[in-house]
CSV table of C-alpha atoms in Angstrom, one decimal:
chain,number,residue,atom,x,y,z
J,225,PHE,CA,12.8,-72.9,-4.3
J,226,ARG,CA,10.8,-69.7,-4.6
J,227,TYR,CA,7.2,-68.5,-3.6
J,228,ASN,CA,4.7,-67.6,-5.7
J,229,LEU,CA,3.3,-63.9,-4.3
J,230,GLY,CA,1.0,-63.1,-7.0
J,231,PRO,CA,0.2,-59.2,-8.3
J,232,PRO,CA,1.6,-56.6,-6.0
J,233,CYS,CA,-1.3,-55.1,-3.5
J,234,PRO,CA,-2.8,-52.1,-5.6
J,235,PRO,CA,-2.5,-49.1,-3.2
J,236,PRO,CA,-4.9,-47.8,-0.7
J,237,HIS,CA,-7.7,-46.1,-2.3
J,238,ILE,CA,-7.2,-42.3,-1.7
J,239,GLN,CA,-10.5,-40.4,-1.1
J,240,ILE,CA,-10.5,-37.1,-2.7
J,241,LEU,CA,-12.5,-34.2,-1.2
J,242,PRO,CA,-15.6,-33.1,-3.0
J,243,ASP,CA,-14.6,-29.3,-4.5
J,244,ASP,CA,-17.1,-27.5,-2.7
J,245,LEU,CA,-15.3,-28.7,0.8
J,246,LEU,CA,-11.8,-28.3,-0.8
J,247,VAL,CA,-13.0,-24.8,-1.3
J,248,GLU,CA,-14.5,-24.0,2.1
J,249,ILE,CA,-11.4,-24.9,3.5
J,250,LEU,CA,-9.0,-23.3,0.9
J,251,MET,CA,-11.2,-20.0,2.1
J,252,ARG,CA,-10.0,-19.5,5.5
J,253,LEU,CA,-6.6,-19.8,5.1
J,254,PRO,CA,-4.8,-16.7,6.5
J,255,PRO,CA,-5.2,-13.8,4.1
J,256,GLU,CA,-1.5,-13.2,3.7
J,257,PRO,CA,-0.4,-14.0,-0.1
J,258,ILE,CA,2.1,-16.8,0.8
J,259,TYR,CA,-0.8,-19.3,2.0
J,260,LEU,CA,-2.7,-19.3,-1.4
J,261,PHE,CA,0.4,-19.0,-3.5
J,262,ARG,CA,1.8,-22.4,-2.0
J,263,ALA,CA,-1.3,-23.9,-1.7
J,264,SER,CA,-1.5,-22.8,-6.0
J,265,HIS,CA,1.4,-25.3,-6.6
J,266,VAL,CA,0.0,-28.4,-4.6
J,267,CYS,CA,-1.7,-29.9,-7.8
J,268,LYS,CA,-3.4,-28.2,-11.4
J,269,HIS,CA,-6.6,-28.8,-9.7
J,270,TRP,CA,-5.6,-27.1,-6.5
J,271,ARG,CA,-4.7,-23.8,-8.7
J,272,SER,CA,-7.8,-24.2,-11.0
J,273,LEU,CA,-9.6,-23.5,-7.9
J,274,ILE,CA,-7.8,-20.6,-6.3
J,275,HIS,CA,-7.3,-18.7,-8.9
J,276,ASP,CA,-11.2,-19.1,-9.8
J,277,ALA,CA,-12.7,-15.1,-10.2
J,278,ARG,CA,-15.5,-16.6,-7.9
J,279,PHE,CA,-13.0,-18.0,-5.2
J,280,LEU,CA,-11.5,-15.1,-5.1
J,281,CYS,CA,-13.9,-12.9,-4.5
J,282,ARG,CA,-15.6,-15.2,-1.8
J,283,PHE,CA,-11.6,-15.2,-0.3
J,284,HIS,CA,-11.9,-11.4,0.1
J,285,GLU,CA,-15.8,-11.3,1.5
J,286,PHE,CA,-14.5,-14.4,4.0
J,287,HIS,CA,-11.7,-11.6,5.4
J,288,ARG,CA,-14.1,-8.8,5.1
J,289,GLY,CA,-12.5,-7.2,2.2
J,290,THR,CA,-9.5,-6.4,4.8
J,291,PRO,CA,-6.3,-7.0,2.8
J,292,PRO,CA,-3.3,-7.9,5.0
J,293,VAL,CA,-0.1,-5.5,5.8
J,294,LEU,CA,2.8,-7.0,4.3
J,295,GLY,CA,4.9,-3.6,5.5
J,296,PHE,CA,6.1,-0.3,5.3
J,297,PHE,CA,7.7,2.2,3.2
J,298,SER,CA,9.5,4.9,4.8
J,299,ASN,CA,11.7,8.3,3.3
J,300,GLN,CA,13.5,8.6,6.8
J,301,PRO,CA,17.5,8.1,5.2
J,302,SER,CA,18.4,6.4,8.5
J,303,PHE,CA,16.0,3.6,7.8
J,304,PRO,CA,15.7,0.6,5.3
J,305,PHE,CA,12.9,2.0,2.3
J,306,PHE,CA,11.1,-0.7,2.9
J,307,VAL,CA,10.4,-2.9,6.1
J,308,SER,CA,8.3,-6.4,6.2
J,309,ILE,CA,6.3,-6.5,9.1
J,310,THR,CA,5.3,-10.2,8.5
J,311,ASN,CA,7.6,-13.8,7.8
J,312,THR,CA,5.7,-14.8,5.3
J,313,PHE,CA,6.5,-11.5,2.9
J,314,ALA,CA,10.4,-12.2,2.5
J,315,GLY,CA,11.0,-8.9,1.1
J,316,SER,CA,11.3,-7.2,-1.8
J,317,ALA,CA,14.1,-6.0,-4.4
J,318,VAL,CA,12.9,-2.7,-3.2
J,319,GLY,CA,14.4,-3.1,0.3
J,320,LYS,CA,17.6,-3.1,-1.7
J,321,ILE,CA,17.7,0.6,-3.1
J,322,ASP,CA,18.6,3.6,-1.5
J,323,HIS,CA,16.9,6.6,-0.3
J,324,ASP,CA,19.2,8.3,-3.3
J,325,TYR,CA,17.0,7.2,-5.9
J,326,LEU,CA,13.8,6.8,-5.2
J,327,SER,CA,11.1,7.9,-2.3
J,328,VAL,CA,7.4,7.0,-1.6
J,329,LEU,CA,4.4,9.2,-2.3
J,330,ASP,CA,1.3,7.0,-1.5
J,331,CYS,CA,0.3,3.6,-1.1
J,332,ARG,CA,-3.0,1.8,-2.4
J,333,HIS,CA,-4.9,-1.4,-3.8
J,334,GLY,CA,-1.9,-3.1,-4.1
J,335,ARG,CA,0.3,-0.5,-5.3
J,336,ALA,CA,2.6,2.2,-4.8
J,337,LEU,CA,3.9,5.1,-6.4
J,338,LEU,CA,7.3,6.3,-6.3
J,339,LYS,CA,9.0,8.9,-7.2
J,340,CYS,CA,12.4,8.6,-9.0
J,341,LYS,CA,15.2,11.5,-8.1
J,342,CYS,CA,17.2,11.2,-11.0
J,343,CYS,CA,14.9,11.6,-14.0
J,344,ASN,CA,11.2,13.4,-13.9
J,345,GLU,CA,9.0,10.4,-14.1
J,346,LEU,CA,7.0,8.3,-11.3
J,347,LEU,CA,7.0,4.4,-10.6
J,348,VAL,CA,3.8,2.6,-10.3
J,349,LEU,CA,5.0,-0.6,-8.2
J,350,ASP,CA,2.8,-4.0,-7.0
J,351,LEU,CA,5.5,-5.5,-4.6
J,352,VAL,CA,4.1,-9.2,-4.9
J,353,THR,CA,4.0,-9.5,-8.8
J,354,GLY,CA,6.5,-7.0,-9.9
J,355,ASP,CA,4.4,-5.3,-12.4
J,356,THR,CA,5.7,-1.8,-12.8
J,357,ILE,CA,4.4,1.2,-14.9
J,358,TRP,CA,6.9,4.1,-15.6
J,359,LEU,CA,5.1,7.8,-16.3
J,360,PRO,CA,6.7,11.2,-16.9
J,361,TYR,CA,5.8,14.1,-15.2
J,362,PRO,CA,2.9,16.3,-16.5
J,363,THR,CA,4.5,19.1,-19.0
J,364,GLN,CA,2.7,21.4,-17.1
J,365,LEU,CA,4.6,21.0,-13.7
J,366,PRO,CA,6.4,24.1,-12.6
J,367,LYS,CA,9.9,23.8,-11.7
J,368,GLN,CA,9.0,25.9,-8.3
J,369,ALA,CA,6.4,23.2,-7.0
J,370,THR,CA,5.6,21.4,-4.2
J,371,TYR,CA,3.6,18.3,-4.7
J,372,ASN,CA,1.5,14.9,-3.8
J,373,GLY,CA,0.1,12.0,-5.8
J,374,ALA,CA,-2.0,9.2,-5.2
J,375,VAL,CA,-2.3,5.8,-6.8
J,376,LEU,CA,-5.9,3.6,-7.0
J,377,CYS,CA,-6.9,0.9,-9.4
J,378,VAL,CA,-9.8,1.6,-11.0
J,379,ALA,CA,-12.3,-1.6,-10.0
J,380,GLY,CA,-11.1,-0.5,-6.8
J,381,HIS,CA,-9.6,-3.5,-5.3
J,382,ASP,CA,-6.1,-5.4,-5.4
J,383,ASN,CA,-6.9,-8.8,-6.8
J,384,CYS,CA,-6.8,-8.2,-10.8
J,385,HIS,CA,-3.7,-6.9,-11.8
J,386,SER,CA,-4.9,-6.0,-15.4
J,387,CYS,CA,-7.3,-3.6,-14.5
J,388,PRO,CA,-6.5,0.0,-15.5
J,389,VAL,CA,-4.6,2.3,-12.6
J,390,LEU,CA,-5.3,5.5,-11.9
J,391,VAL,CA,-2.2,8.4,-10.5
J,392,VAL,CA,-3.6,11.7,-9.3
J,393,LEU,CA,-0.9,14.4,-8.9
J,394,VAL,CA,-1.5,17.6,-7.1
J,395,PHE,CA,1.2,20.0,-7.3
J,396,SER,CA,1.0,23.7,-6.0
J,397,ASN,CA,3.2,26.9,-7.3
J,398,LYS,CA,5.2,28.2,-4.5
J,399,VAL,CA,5.4,32.1,-6.6
J,400,ASP,CA,1.6,32.5,-7.0
J,401,PHE,CA,0.0,29.9,-4.9
J,402,ILE,CA,-1.9,28.2,-7.6
J,403,THR,CA,-3.0,24.5,-6.8
J,404,ALA,CA,-3.2,22.0,-9.9
J,405,GLY,CA,-4.2,18.5,-10.2
J,406,CYS,CA,-4.4,16.0,-13.2
J,407,VAL,CA,-4.8,12.3,-13.6
J,408,TYR,CA,-2.9,9.7,-15.2
J,409,SER,CA,-4.7,6.5,-16.6
J,410,SER,CA,-2.8,3.3,-17.4
J,411,GLU,CA,-5.2,2.5,-20.1
J,412,THR,CA,-4.4,6.1,-22.1
J,413,GLY,CA,-1.2,6.0,-21.3
J,414,VAL,CA,-1.1,9.6,-20.7
J,415,TRP,CA,-2.4,12.9,-18.6
J,416,GLY,CA,-5.8,14.6,-18.7
J,417,GLU,CA,-6.4,17.8,-18.1
J,418,ILE,CA,-5.1,20.1,-15.5
J,419,THR,CA,-7.5,21.8,-13.0
J,420,SER,CA,-6.4,24.3,-10.6
J,421,ILE,CA,-7.5,26.4,-7.6
J,422,HIS,CA,-5.5,29.7,-5.9
J,423,MET,CA,-4.6,29.0,-2.2
J,424,PRO,CA,-3.3,31.9,-0.9
J,425,ASP,CA,0.2,31.3,1.5
J,426,SER,CA,-0.5,27.5,1.6
J,427,PHE,CA,0.6,24.2,-0.5
J,428,VAL,CA,0.6,20.8,-0.9
J,429,VAL,CA,2.8,18.7,1.4
J,430,PRO,CA,4.5,15.3,0.9
J,431,LEU,CA,2.0,13.3,3.3
J,432,PRO,CA,-0.3,10.5,3.1
J,433,THR,CA,-3.5,10.9,1.9
J,434,VAL,CA,-6.9,9.0,1.5
J,435,LEU,CA,-9.2,7.9,-0.7
J,436,VAL,CA,-13.0,8.3,0.7
J,437,GLY,CA,-15.7,7.5,-1.6
J,438,ASN,CA,-14.4,9.0,-5.3
J,439,THR,CA,-12.6,11.5,-3.3
J,440,LEU,CA,-8.9,12.0,-2.9
J,441,TYR,CA,-8.0,14.0,0.4
J,442,TRP,CA,-4.5,15.7,0.9
J,443,LEU,CA,-2.9,18.1,3.6
J,444,LEU,CA,-1.8,21.8,2.7
J,445,ASP,CA,0.9,23.6,5.1
J,446,ASN,CA,-1.8,25.1,6.8
J,447,ASP,CA,-3.6,22.4,8.3
J,448,HIS,CA,-6.5,23.1,5.9
J,449,ILE,CA,-7.6,19.8,3.8
J,450,ILE,CA,-7.9,19.8,-0.2
J,451,GLN,CA,-10.0,17.2,-2.0
J,452,PHE,CA,-9.8,16.2,-5.6
J,453,ASP,CA,-13.4,14.8,-7.4
J,454,LEU,CA,-12.3,11.8,-9.4
J,455,ASP,CA,-16.0,12.0,-11.0
J,456,LYS,CA,-15.8,15.4,-11.7
J,457,HIS,CA,-12.0,16.3,-11.8
J,458,ARG,CA,-12.4,19.4,-9.7
J,459,LEU,CA,-9.9,20.6,-6.7
J,460,ASP,CA,-12.0,22.2,-3.3
J,461,LEU,CA,-10.5,23.2,-0.6
J,462,ILE,CA,-12.2,22.1,2.8
J,463,GLU,CA,-12.3,24.0,6.5
J,464,GLU,CA,-9.2,24.0,8.6
J,465,VAL,CA,-8.7,21.0,10.9
J,466,PRO,CA,-9.5,22.0,14.5
J,467,HIS,CA,-6.2,20.7,15.8
J,468,SER,CA,-2.6,20.5,14.4
J,469,TYR,CA,-1.0,17.8,16.8
J,470,CYS,CA,2.4,19.6,16.0
J,471,LYS,CA,2.1,19.1,12.4
J,472,GLN,CA,1.6,15.3,13.0
J,473,VAL,CA,-2.0,14.7,11.2
J,474,ILE,CA,-3.1,12.0,9.3
J,475,ILE,CA,-6.3,12.0,7.1
J,476,MET,CA,-8.6,8.8,7.4
J,477,PRO,CA,-11.8,8.3,6.4
J,478,ALA,CA,-14.7,8.5,8.8
J,479,GLU,CA,-18.0,7.0,9.2
J,480,ASP,CA,-21.0,7.9,6.8
J,481,GLY,CA,-18.6,8.3,4.2
J,482,LEU,CA,-17.3,11.6,5.4
J,483,VAL,CA,-13.6,12.1,5.6
J,484,GLY,CA,-11.6,12.5,9.3
J,485,PHE,CA,-7.8,12.6,10.6
J,486,ALA,CA,-6.2,11.6,13.5
J,487,GLY,CA,-3.7,12.8,15.9
J,488,VAL,CA,-2.2,11.9,19.3
J,489,ASP,CA,-2.2,13.9,22.3
J,490,GLY,CA,-0.3,13.1,25.9
J,491,SER,CA,-1.4,9.5,25.7
J,492,SER,CA,-4.2,9.6,23.8
J,493,LEU,CA,-5.1,9.1,20.7
J,494,HIS,CA,-7.9,11.6,19.0
J,495,LEU,CA,-9.9,10.1,15.8
J,496,TRP,CA,-12.1,13.2,14.6
J,497,SER,CA,-15.3,13.1,12.0
J,498,ARG,CA,-17.4,15.4,10.3
J,499,VAL,CA,-21.1,14.8,10.3
J,500,GLY,CA,-24.0,16.8,9.3
J,501,SER,CA,-26.4,18.8,11.2
J,502,ILE,CA,-29.9,20.5,10.7
J,503,ASP,CA,-28.6,23.7,9.8
J,504,GLY,CA,-26.9,22.1,7.0
J,505,GLY,CA,-23.3,22.7,8.9
J,506,VAL,CA,-20.7,19.7,9.1
J,507,PRO,CA,-18.8,20.1,12.5
J,508,TRP,CA,-16.1,18.1,13.9
J,509,THR,CA,-16.5,15.8,16.5
J,510,ARG,CA,-13.9,14.1,18.6
J,511,ARG,CA,-13.2,10.5,20.0
J,512,ILE,CA,-10.4,10.2,22.5
J,513,ILE,CA,-8.6,6.3,22.9
J,514,ASP,CA,-6.4,6.1,26.1
J,515,PHE,CA,-3.0,4.4,25.2
J,516,GLU,CA,-2.8,3.4,28.6
J,517,GLU,CA,-6.3,1.1,28.7
J,518,LEU,CA,-5.2,-0.2,25.5
J,519,LEU,CA,-1.5,-0.4,25.0
J,520,GLY,CA,-0.4,-0.6,28.5
J,521,PRO,CA,0.3,2.2,31.4
J,522,GLU,CA,4.3,1.6,30.2
J,523,THR,CA,3.1,3.6,26.7
J,524,SER,CA,2.5,6.8,28.7
J,525,LEU,CA,5.9,7.2,29.4
J,526,CYS,CA,7.3,7.4,26.5
J,527,HIS,CA,5.5,9.7,24.2
J,528,PRO,CA,3.7,8.1,22.0
J,529,LEU,CA,3.2,9.4,18.1
J,530,LEU,CA,1.1,8.5,15.5
J,531,VAL,CA,3.2,7.5,12.4
J,532,GLY,CA,1.0,5.9,9.7
J,533,TYR,CA,-2.4,5.0,9.0
J,534,ALA,CA,-3.3,1.9,6.3
J,535,GLU,CA,-6.2,2.6,4.8
J,536,ASP,CA,-7.6,-0.7,3.1
J,537,ALA,CA,-6.5,-2.7,6.5
J,538,ASP,CA,-8.2,0.5,8.9
J,539,VAL,CA,-5.0,0.2,10.8
J,540,ILE,CA,-3.1,3.0,12.1
J,541,PHE,CA,0.9,2.5,13.4
J,542,ILE,CA,2.0,4.1,16.9
J,543,CYS,CA,5.8,4.0,17.9
J,544,ALA,CA,6.2,4.6,21.7
J,545,ASP,CA,9.8,4.7,21.9
J,546,THR,CA,11.4,1.6,19.9
J,547,SER,CA,9.1,-0.7,19.5
J,548,VAL,CA,5.8,-0.3,16.9
J,549,TYR,CA,2.0,-0.9,17.6
J,550,MET,CA,-0.6,-1.6,14.6
J,551,ILE,CA,-3.6,-1.5,16.1
J,552,HIS,CA,-6.8,-2.2,14.0
J,553,LEU,CA,-9.2,0.3,14.6
J,554,LYS,CA,-12.4,-1.4,13.8
J,555,SER,CA,-11.9,-4.1,16.7
J,556,MET,CA,-9.6,-2.2,18.8
J,557,MET,CA,-8.5,-5.7,20.1
J,558,LYS,CA,-5.7,-7.1,17.7
J,559,ILE,CA,-2.5,-5.8,18.7
J,560,GLU,CA,0.8,-6.4,17.4
J,561,ARG,CA,4.4,-4.9,18.6
J,562,TRP,CA,7.6,-4.8,16.7
J,563,ASN,CA,10.7,-3.8,19.2
J,564,GLU,CA,13.7,-2.2,17.7
J,565,LEU,CA,12.0,-0.2,15.3
J,566,ASP,CA,12.4,3.7,15.6
J,567,ILE,CA,10.8,5.2,12.9
J,568,VAL,CA,9.5,8.8,12.5
J,569,PHE,CA,6.6,10.3,11.2
J,570,PRO,CA,4.7,9.4,8.0
J,571,ILE,CA,5.4,5.8,6.7
J,572,PHE,CA,3.3,4.3,4.1
J,573,PRO,CA,2.0,0.8,4.5
J,574,TYR,CA,1.4,-1.4,1.9
J,575,THR,CA,-1.6,-4.1,1.9
J,576,ARG,CA,-2.0,-6.6,-0.6
J,577,PHE,CA,-4.4,-9.9,-1.1
J,578,TYR,CA,-3.5,-12.8,-3.3
J,579,SER,CA,-3.3,-12.4,-7.1
J,580,PRO,CA,-2.3,-14.9,-9.5
J,581,VAL,CA,-0.3,-13.7,-12.8
J,582,LYS,CA,0.5,-15.2,-16.1
J,583,ALA,CA,4.2,-16.4,-14.5
J,584,LEU,CA,3.9,-17.8,-10.8
J,585,GLY,CA,7.8,-17.7,-10.5
J,586,ALA,CA,7.7,-13.5,-10.4
J,587,TYR,CA,6.3,-13.7,-7.1
J,588,CYS,CA,8.6,-12.7,-4.2
J,589,LEU,CA,6.8,-14.8,-1.3
J,590,ALA,CA,8.4,-17.3,0.9
J,591,ALA,CA,9.5,-16.9,4.3
J,592,GLU,CA,13.3,-18.0,3.2
J,593,PRO,CA,15.2,-14.4,2.7
J,594,SER,CA,17.3,-16.3,-0.5
J,595,SER,CA,13.7,-16.2,-2.3
J,596,PHE,CA,14.7,-12.5,-3.3
J,597,SER,CA,16.8,-14.2,-6.4
J,598,ALA,CA,13.1,-15.5,-7.5
J,599,VAL,CA,12.1,-12.6,-8.7
J,600,PRO,CA,13.9,-11.7,-11.9
J,601,SER,CA,12.7,-8.7,-13.1
J,602,LEU,CA,12.8,-7.1,-10.0
J,603,ALA,CA,16.5,-8.1,-9.0
J,604,TYR,CA,17.3,-7.8,-12.2
J,605,SER,CA,17.0,-3.8,-12.2
J,606,VAL,CA,18.6,-3.5,-8.4
J,607,SER,CA,21.9,-4.7,-10.1
J,608,ARG,CA,21.8,-2.0,-12.7
J,609,MET,CA,21.9,0.2,-10.1
J,610,PRO,CA,24.9,2.2,-9.5
J,611,GLY,CA,26.8,1.2,-7.1
J,612,SER,CA,25.2,-1.9,-7.4
J,613,ARG,CA,27.6,-5.3,-7.0
J,614,SER,CA,24.1,-7.9,-6.7
J,615,THR,CA,24.0,-10.4,-9.9
J,616,LEU,CA,21.9,-13.3,-10.9
J,617,ALA,CA,22.9,-16.1,-12.7
J,618,GLY,CA,21.6,-16.7,-15.7
J,619,GLU,CA,19.4,-13.9,-15.4
J,620,ARG,CA,17.7,-12.0,-18.8
J,621,PRO,CA,17.3,-8.4,-19.2
J,622,ARG,CA,13.4,-7.3,-18.7
J,623,ARG,CA,11.7,-5.7,-22.0
J,624,ARG,CA,12.4,-1.9,-21.5
J,625,HIS,CA,9.3,-0.1,-20.7
J,626,ALA,CA,8.0,2.6,-23.9
J,627,LEU,CA,9.1,5.8,-21.7
J,628,GLN,CA,12.6,4.3,-20.9
J,629,PRO,CA,15.3,6.3,-23.2
J,630,ALA,CA,17.6,3.9,-24.8
J,631,GLY,CA,20.5,3.6,-22.8
J,632,GLU,CA,18.9,5.2,-19.5
J,633,ARG,CA,20.1,3.7,-16.4
J,634,ARG,CA,17.4,3.1,-14.3
J,635,PRO,CA,17.3,3.4,-10.3
J,636,TRP,CA,15.0,0.4,-10.6
């Protein structure tokens, strides 16, 4: 004997959120790329909303256009090349590279500018998407020269991986003290015309640069500042900074679109800026921030050092003993600390918003360290490094870049 139970009960009705409400919820996710990345994999509909250009613009505006700091590069031989400072960015293949092969020159707009020590080429790298651009040194670069570089997106942001990228290289000849500069465009694939300036007994040094408006600024070895106007493609010399701070000076933007710099004196942070005056001069003004009030009284005994500045996020890094503090200059309130990080000046912070790419599996974003193997293009290149033992099952060689000679072994 069997009971007739009839047709099965229909599943309960699932209320689907309206798109405008769902967008408002997604927009309030933390700015670290991993959160939008995971949300985009919930379903195709969520992915279409997140990858919409209007949503990405609103997401950036909601977070005040301030990308999160995901980590930093260091050229210190006894320190890892790249350090991730958030557990939502598991690190990338760059962390497996030895200092013998690459060093960093600049970070901006989600890209890092690296120089190869075993070949005369530069590398523009996006750690999140894995995009790379190899470019040769300018043919006019003299052998006896010191140089520095800067990378930037033409659109001035990091949310469009297809936008052209500019690389500006400034180099000084130690023989005749001629400092020159030129611009490489990923759109044309060539270096532009050389512009130069004569500066007796001074040359550019490999310290962090800053972009203010449409002008790049570098420090010289004699504590003067040199600027490169991207509109006019012209080099100019600015007056000497009023205080050297034992050569640990970081250039940074100031108010009213002018250039400034920062340094540490004892237990206080000094923020310098240039302001216009009635007589047409541009004098320096100084703002002093006491570390004892900001970080605690114990920091005054550790001789704090200014080690880095994240231009896109307006964040400075202070090292006190073996602790590193990340201070948001806009609020002077949010302070984060990492212990057992004995770093030295300078470091190059890396910032990045979420940016969709064609192959979403190419992201090196995950909380698990094993996610490194999910980046075939980066992991494969590391496995080819001299002395590297890392290999990936089923990996496929990436397409060779046009600038890479046949048979050459890349350090990346």
